[in-house]
């Protein structure tokens, strides 16, 4: 049993403490900051755990189990994040809409970033521990690999959020562009019609077709022609949508 150094005690009581492994006052200390503060001391090839302000003799097995429990907690959170992402991806790919997506994605990203920061700190501390405590490399090698995999998976979740954000923005912009394009086409079609109606609606003499019994029919025919021309123009300008499976379809037709 080793007593807790007073200065070390003050360090451990700091509010801005983060996970680390370092030599403090001649003692090799591993500190993990999670829901609870856990402190381990490595001295003369022995491991001590801080309990009730005293370092009590422990073992590499107990330390390994402690790290495993941390990793399990992170895995549970990552699984939760993965399920959320898959749910949102499914909705968007089916053409649905996620309410308040930008706000929700920001909150989710913040949570994943917080996890990633803790995993990075744990990874750095763990690597320093293994570099200085070579006798434990054999026992902790698998745990170090698990931390690396966890780090990679967490980064992939962030990438998926960015992809979802980009996709949602692109879909939203595409819908807006289509709406603006449609309004522009309608305006270009009905502007000449408004001009014709306004012209023949004037209360002046000597208007075209004023005395003709078929004047209304002529004007109606002219309006219909303009509508038909506008409709044909609209369809001729429509671009063919890009189909990712188009190449596969062409190959099937060739066969």
Short mmCIF file of C-alpha atoms in Angstrom, two decimals:
data_model
loop_
_atom_site.label_atom_id
_atom_site.label_comp_id
_atom_site.label_asym_id
_atom_site.label_seq_id
_atom_site.Cartn_x
_atom_site.Cartn_y
_atom_site.Cartn_z
CA UNK A 1 0.00 0.00 0.00
CA UNK A 2 1.32 3.45 -0.95
CA UNK A 3 0.15 6.79 0.37
CA UNK A 4 -1.19 9.43 -1.96
CA UNK A 5 1.18 12.36 -2.45
CA UNK A 6 -0.44 15.63 -1.34
CA UNK A 7 0.49 17.47 -4.53
CA UNK A 8 -0.78 14.56 -6.61
CA UNK A 9 -4.00 14.69 -4.65
CA UNK A 10 -4.45 18.34 -5.65
CA UNK A 11 -3.81 17.46 -9.30
CA UNK A 12 -6.43 14.71 -9.23
CA UNK A 13 -8.95 17.11 -7.74
CA UNK A 14 -8.59 19.57 -10.63
CA UNK A 15 -11.83 20.20 -12.53
CA UNK A 16 -10.22 20.28 -15.99
CA UNK A 17 -8.45 16.95 -15.57
CA UNK A 18 -8.29 14.65 -18.60
CA UNK A 19 -7.15 11.09 -19.23
CA UNK A 20 -3.36 10.79 -19.23
CA UNK A 21 -0.32 8.68 -18.36
CA UNK A 22 2.67 10.51 -16.95
CA UNK A 23 5.35 10.59 -14.31
CA UNK A 24 4.31 12.84 -11.45
CA UNK A 25 6.56 13.34 -8.45
CA UNK A 26 8.53 10.24 -9.37
CA UNK A 27 5.43 8.07 -9.72
CA UNK A 28 4.09 6.60 -12.98
CA UNK A 29 0.41 7.46 -12.94
CA UNK A 30 -2.39 6.39 -15.29
CA UNK A 31 -5.52 8.50 -14.87
CA UNK A 32 -8.79 7.87 -16.67
CA UNK A 33 -11.46 10.56 -16.53
CA UNK A 34 -14.91 9.19 -17.31
CA UNK A 35 -18.05 9.03 -15.24
CA UNK A 36 -15.72 8.30 -12.33
CA UNK A 37 -12.09 9.21 -11.84
CA UNK A 38 -9.87 6.11 -11.87
CA UNK A 39 -6.19 6.32 -10.95
CA UNK A 40 -3.56 3.60 -11.28
CA UNK A 41 0.07 3.65 -10.23
CA UNK A 42 2.86 1.60 -11.83
CA UNK A 43 5.86 1.12 -9.57
CA UNK A 44 8.59 -1.58 -9.46
CA UNK A 45 6.67 -3.82 -11.87
CA UNK A 46 3.66 -3.68 -9.58
CA UNK A 47 0.29 -2.09 -10.16
CA UNK A 48 -1.61 -0.12 -7.55
CA UNK A 49 -5.14 1.24 -7.68
CA UNK A 50 -6.21 4.38 -5.87
CA UNK A 51 -8.91 3.60 -3.32
CA UNK A 52 -9.93 5.85 -0.44
CA UNK A 53 -6.94 8.12 -1.03
CA UNK A 54 -4.52 5.19 -0.82
CA UNK A 55 -2.84 3.13 -3.53
CA UNK A 56 -3.70 -0.50 -2.90
CA UNK A 57 -1.92 -3.38 -4.60
CA UNK A 58 -3.71 -4.60 -7.70
CA UNK A 59 -2.90 -6.77 -10.73
CA UNK A 60 -2.58 -6.59 -14.50
CA UNK A 61 -5.77 -8.65 -14.80
CA UNK A 62 -7.75 -6.11 -12.80
CA UNK A 63 -6.30 -3.26 -14.85
CA UNK A 64 -7.15 -5.14 -18.08
CA UNK A 65 -10.73 -5.68 -16.91
CA UNK A 66 -10.98 -1.99 -16.11
CA UNK A 67 -9.88 -1.03 -19.64
CA UNK A 68 -12.25 -3.63 -21.11
CA UNK A 69 -15.18 -2.12 -19.21
CA UNK A 70 -14.30 1.31 -20.62
CA UNK A 71 -14.15 -0.08 -24.16
CA UNK A 72 -17.47 -1.86 -23.71
CA UNK A 73 -19.10 1.43 -22.70
CA UNK A 74 -17.71 3.11 -25.80
CA UNK A 75 -18.86 0.21 -27.99
CA UNK A 76 -22.40 0.49 -26.63
CA UNK A 77 -22.44 4.20 -27.41
CA UNK A 78 -21.00 3.60 -30.88
CA UNK A 79 -23.67 0.98 -31.57
CA UNK A 80 -26.31 3.50 -30.54
CA UNK A 81 -24.83 6.12 -32.87
CA UNK A 82 -24.65 3.57 -35.69
CA UNK A 83 -28.33 2.66 -35.28
CA UNK A 84 -29.30 6.32 -35.36
CA UNK A 85 -27.29 6.90 -38.53
CA UNK A 86 -28.71 3.83 -40.25
CA UNK A 87 -32.24 4.94 -39.36
CA UNK A 88 -31.68 8.43 -40.77
CA UNK A 89 -29.96 7.04 -43.88
CA UNK A 90 -32.90 4.73 -44.51
CA UNK A 91 -35.40 7.59 -44.26
CA UNK A 92 -33.44 9.86 -46.60
CA UNK A 93 -32.71 7.15 -49.18
CA UNK A 94 -36.42 6.32 -49.32
CA UNK A 95 -37.15 9.93 -50.18
CA UNK A 96 -38.34 10.84 -46.71
CA UNK A 97 -37.53 13.87 -44.62
CA UNK A 98 -35.95 13.98 -41.16
CA UNK A 99 -37.50 16.78 -39.13
CA UNK A 100 -34.93 19.26 -37.78
CA UNK A 101 -32.19 17.21 -39.44
CA UNK A 102 -29.53 19.92 -39.33
CA UNK A 103 -30.00 20.51 -35.62
CA UNK A 104 -30.14 16.80 -34.82
CA UNK A 105 -27.07 16.04 -36.93
CA UNK A 106 -25.16 18.82 -35.17
CA UNK A 107 -26.08 17.44 -31.73
CA UNK A 108 -25.17 13.91 -32.80
CA UNK A 109 -21.87 15.11 -34.22
CA UNK A 110 -21.05 16.86 -30.95
CA UNK A 111 -21.71 13.66 -28.99
CA UNK A 112 -19.55 11.58 -31.32
CA UNK A 113 -16.78 14.19 -31.20
CA UNK A 114 -16.86 14.08 -27.42
CA UNK A 115 -16.49 10.30 -27.53
CA UNK A 116 -13.70 10.56 -30.08
CA UNK A 117 -11.80 12.99 -27.88
CA UNK A 118 -12.01 10.63 -24.91
CA UNK A 119 -10.94 7.68 -27.06
CA UNK A 120 -7.98 9.65 -28.44
CA UNK A 121 -6.86 10.61 -24.94
CA UNK A 122 -7.21 7.00 -23.81
CA UNK A 123 -5.24 5.81 -26.85
CA UNK A 124 -2.40 8.28 -26.23
CA UNK A 125 -2.20 7.41 -22.54
CA UNK A 126 -2.35 3.69 -23.28
CA UNK A 127 0.42 3.89 -25.90
CA UNK A 128 2.65 5.80 -23.48
CA UNK A 129 1.96 3.18 -20.84
CA UNK A 130 2.93 0.34 -23.17
CA UNK A 131 6.08 2.13 -24.31
CA UNK A 132 7.31 2.50 -20.72
CA UNK A 133 5.86 -0.66 -19.19
CA UNK A 134 7.14 -3.18 -21.73
CA UNK A 135 6.46 -6.13 -19.42
CA UNK A 136 2.71 -5.62 -19.88
CA UNK A 137 2.70 -5.45 -23.68
CA UNK A 138 1.74 -9.09 -24.04
CA UNK A 139 -1.27 -8.71 -21.75
CA UNK A 140 -2.44 -5.39 -23.17
CA UNK A 141 -1.71 -5.86 -26.88
CA UNK A 142 -5.27 -6.91 -27.75
CA UNK A 143 -6.72 -4.01 -25.77
CA UNK A 144 -4.52 -1.58 -27.65
CA UNK A 145 -5.80 -3.02 -30.93
CA UNK A 146 -9.39 -2.70 -29.68
CA UNK A 147 -8.83 0.97 -28.87
CA UNK A 148 -7.49 1.56 -32.40
CA UNK A 149 -10.51 -0.15 -33.97
CA UNK A 150 -12.86 1.84 -31.75
CA UNK A 151 -11.12 5.05 -32.77
CA UNK A 152 -11.48 4.15 -36.46
CA UNK A 153 -15.18 3.28 -36.12
CA UNK A 154 -15.91 6.54 -34.33
CA UNK A 155 -14.23 8.52 -37.12
CA UNK A 156 -16.31 6.61 -39.66
CA UNK A 157 -19.47 7.71 -37.86
CA UNK A 158 -18.37 11.33 -38.24
CA UNK A 159 -17.75 10.76 -41.94
CA UNK A 160 -21.23 9.26 -42.34
CA UNK A 161 -22.79 12.29 -40.65
CA UNK A 162 -20.93 14.61 -43.03
CA UNK A 163 -22.10 12.51 -45.99
CA UNK A 164 -25.70 12.62 -44.76
CA UNK A 165 -25.46 16.37 -44.25
CA UNK A 166 -24.10 16.87 -47.77
CA UNK A 167 -26.73 14.58 -49.28
CA UNK A 168 -29.59 16.29 -47.46
CA UNK A 169 -28.34 19.72 -48.52
CA UNK A 170 -28.00 18.54 -52.13
CA UNK A 171 -31.54 17.11 -52.16
CA UNK A 172 -32.92 20.30 -50.66
CA UNK A 173 -31.07 22.46 -53.19
CA UNK A 174 -32.21 20.23 -56.05
CA UNK A 175 -35.86 20.58 -55.03
CA UNK A 176 -35.46 24.34 -54.74
CA UNK A 177 -33.80 24.56 -58.16
CA UNK A 178 -36.60 22.50 -59.73
CA UNK A 179 -39.21 24.78 -58.19
CA UNK A 180 -37.44 27.90 -59.44
CA UNK A 181 -37.03 26.36 -62.89
CA UNK A 182 -40.73 25.45 -63.07
CA UNK A 183 -41.76 28.94 -62.00
CA UNK A 184 -39.47 30.42 -64.65
CA UNK A 185 -41.03 28.22 -67.35
CA UNK A 186 -44.56 29.14 -66.26
CA UNK A 187 -43.65 32.81 -66.24
CA UNK A 188 -42.18 32.60 -69.73
CA UNK A 189 -45.35 30.88 -71.00
CA UNK A 190 -47.93 33.12 -69.36
CA UNK A 191 -46.14 36.42 -69.91
CA UNK A 192 -47.07 36.54 -73.64
CA UNK A 193 -50.61 35.45 -72.74
CA UNK A 194 -50.94 38.31 -70.28
CA UNK A 195 -49.66 40.66 -72.95
CA UNK A 196 -52.27 39.44 -75.46
CA UNK A 197 -55.14 39.58 -72.97
CA UNK A 198 -54.07 43.02 -71.82
CA UNK A 199 -53.75 44.30 -75.37
CA UNK A 200 -57.17 43.12 -76.51
CA UNK A 201 -58.74 44.21 -73.26
CA UNK A 202 -58.07 47.88 -73.97
CA UNK A 203 -61.11 50.10 -74.52
CA UNK A 204 -59.89 51.59 -77.80
CA UNK A 205 -61.15 51.57 -81.36
CA UNK A 206 -59.74 49.74 -84.39
CA UNK A 207 -58.52 46.69 -82.47
CA UNK A 208 -57.64 43.57 -84.45
CA UNK A 209 -60.56 41.22 -85.10
CA UNK A 210 -62.97 43.77 -83.61
CA UNK A 211 -65.55 43.37 -86.35
CA UNK A 212 -64.75 39.75 -87.17
CA UNK A 213 -67.33 37.16 -86.03
CA UNK A 214 -64.44 34.75 -85.43
CA UNK A 215 -62.25 37.18 -83.50
CA UNK A 216 -62.58 35.36 -80.19
CA UNK A 217 -61.77 32.06 -81.88
CA UNK A 218 -58.65 33.56 -83.49
CA UNK A 219 -57.40 34.92 -80.17
CA UNK A 220 -58.18 31.65 -78.41
CA UNK A 221 -56.31 29.73 -81.11
CA UNK A 222 -53.33 32.06 -80.77
CA UNK A 223 -53.26 31.52 -77.01
CA UNK A 224 -53.44 27.74 -77.48
CA UNK A 225 -50.57 27.87 -79.98
CA UNK A 226 -48.43 29.81 -77.52
CA UNK A 227 -49.23 27.28 -74.79
CA UNK A 228 -48.35 24.36 -77.07
CA UNK A 229 -45.09 25.99 -78.20
CA UNK A 230 -44.17 26.70 -74.59
CA UNK A 231 -44.97 23.13 -73.58
CA UNK A 232 -42.85 21.73 -76.43
CA UNK A 233 -40.00 24.08 -75.55
CA UNK A 234 -40.16 23.01 -71.91
CA UNK A 235 -39.94 19.31 -72.78
CA UNK A 236 -37.17 19.83 -75.31
CA UNK A 237 -35.04 21.54 -72.67
CA UNK A 238 -35.48 18.85 -70.02
CA UNK A 239 -32.19 17.08 -69.43
CA UNK A 240 -32.00 13.36 -69.07
CA UNK A 241 -31.36 12.28 -65.49
CA UNK A 242 -28.12 10.46 -64.84
CA UNK A 243 -28.72 6.82 -63.94
CA UNK A 244 -25.93 5.01 -62.11
CA UNK A 245 -27.28 1.68 -63.34
CA UNK A 246 -27.47 2.82 -66.95
CA UNK A 247 -24.25 1.04 -67.86
CA UNK A 248 -25.52 -2.23 -66.40
CA UNK A 249 -28.80 -1.92 -68.30
CA UNK A 250 -26.94 -1.32 -71.55
CA UNK A 251 -24.84 -4.44 -71.00
CA UNK A 252 -27.95 -6.52 -70.34
CA UNK A 253 -29.57 -5.25 -73.54
CA UNK A 254 -26.40 -6.07 -75.50
CA UNK A 255 -26.44 -9.63 -74.19
#
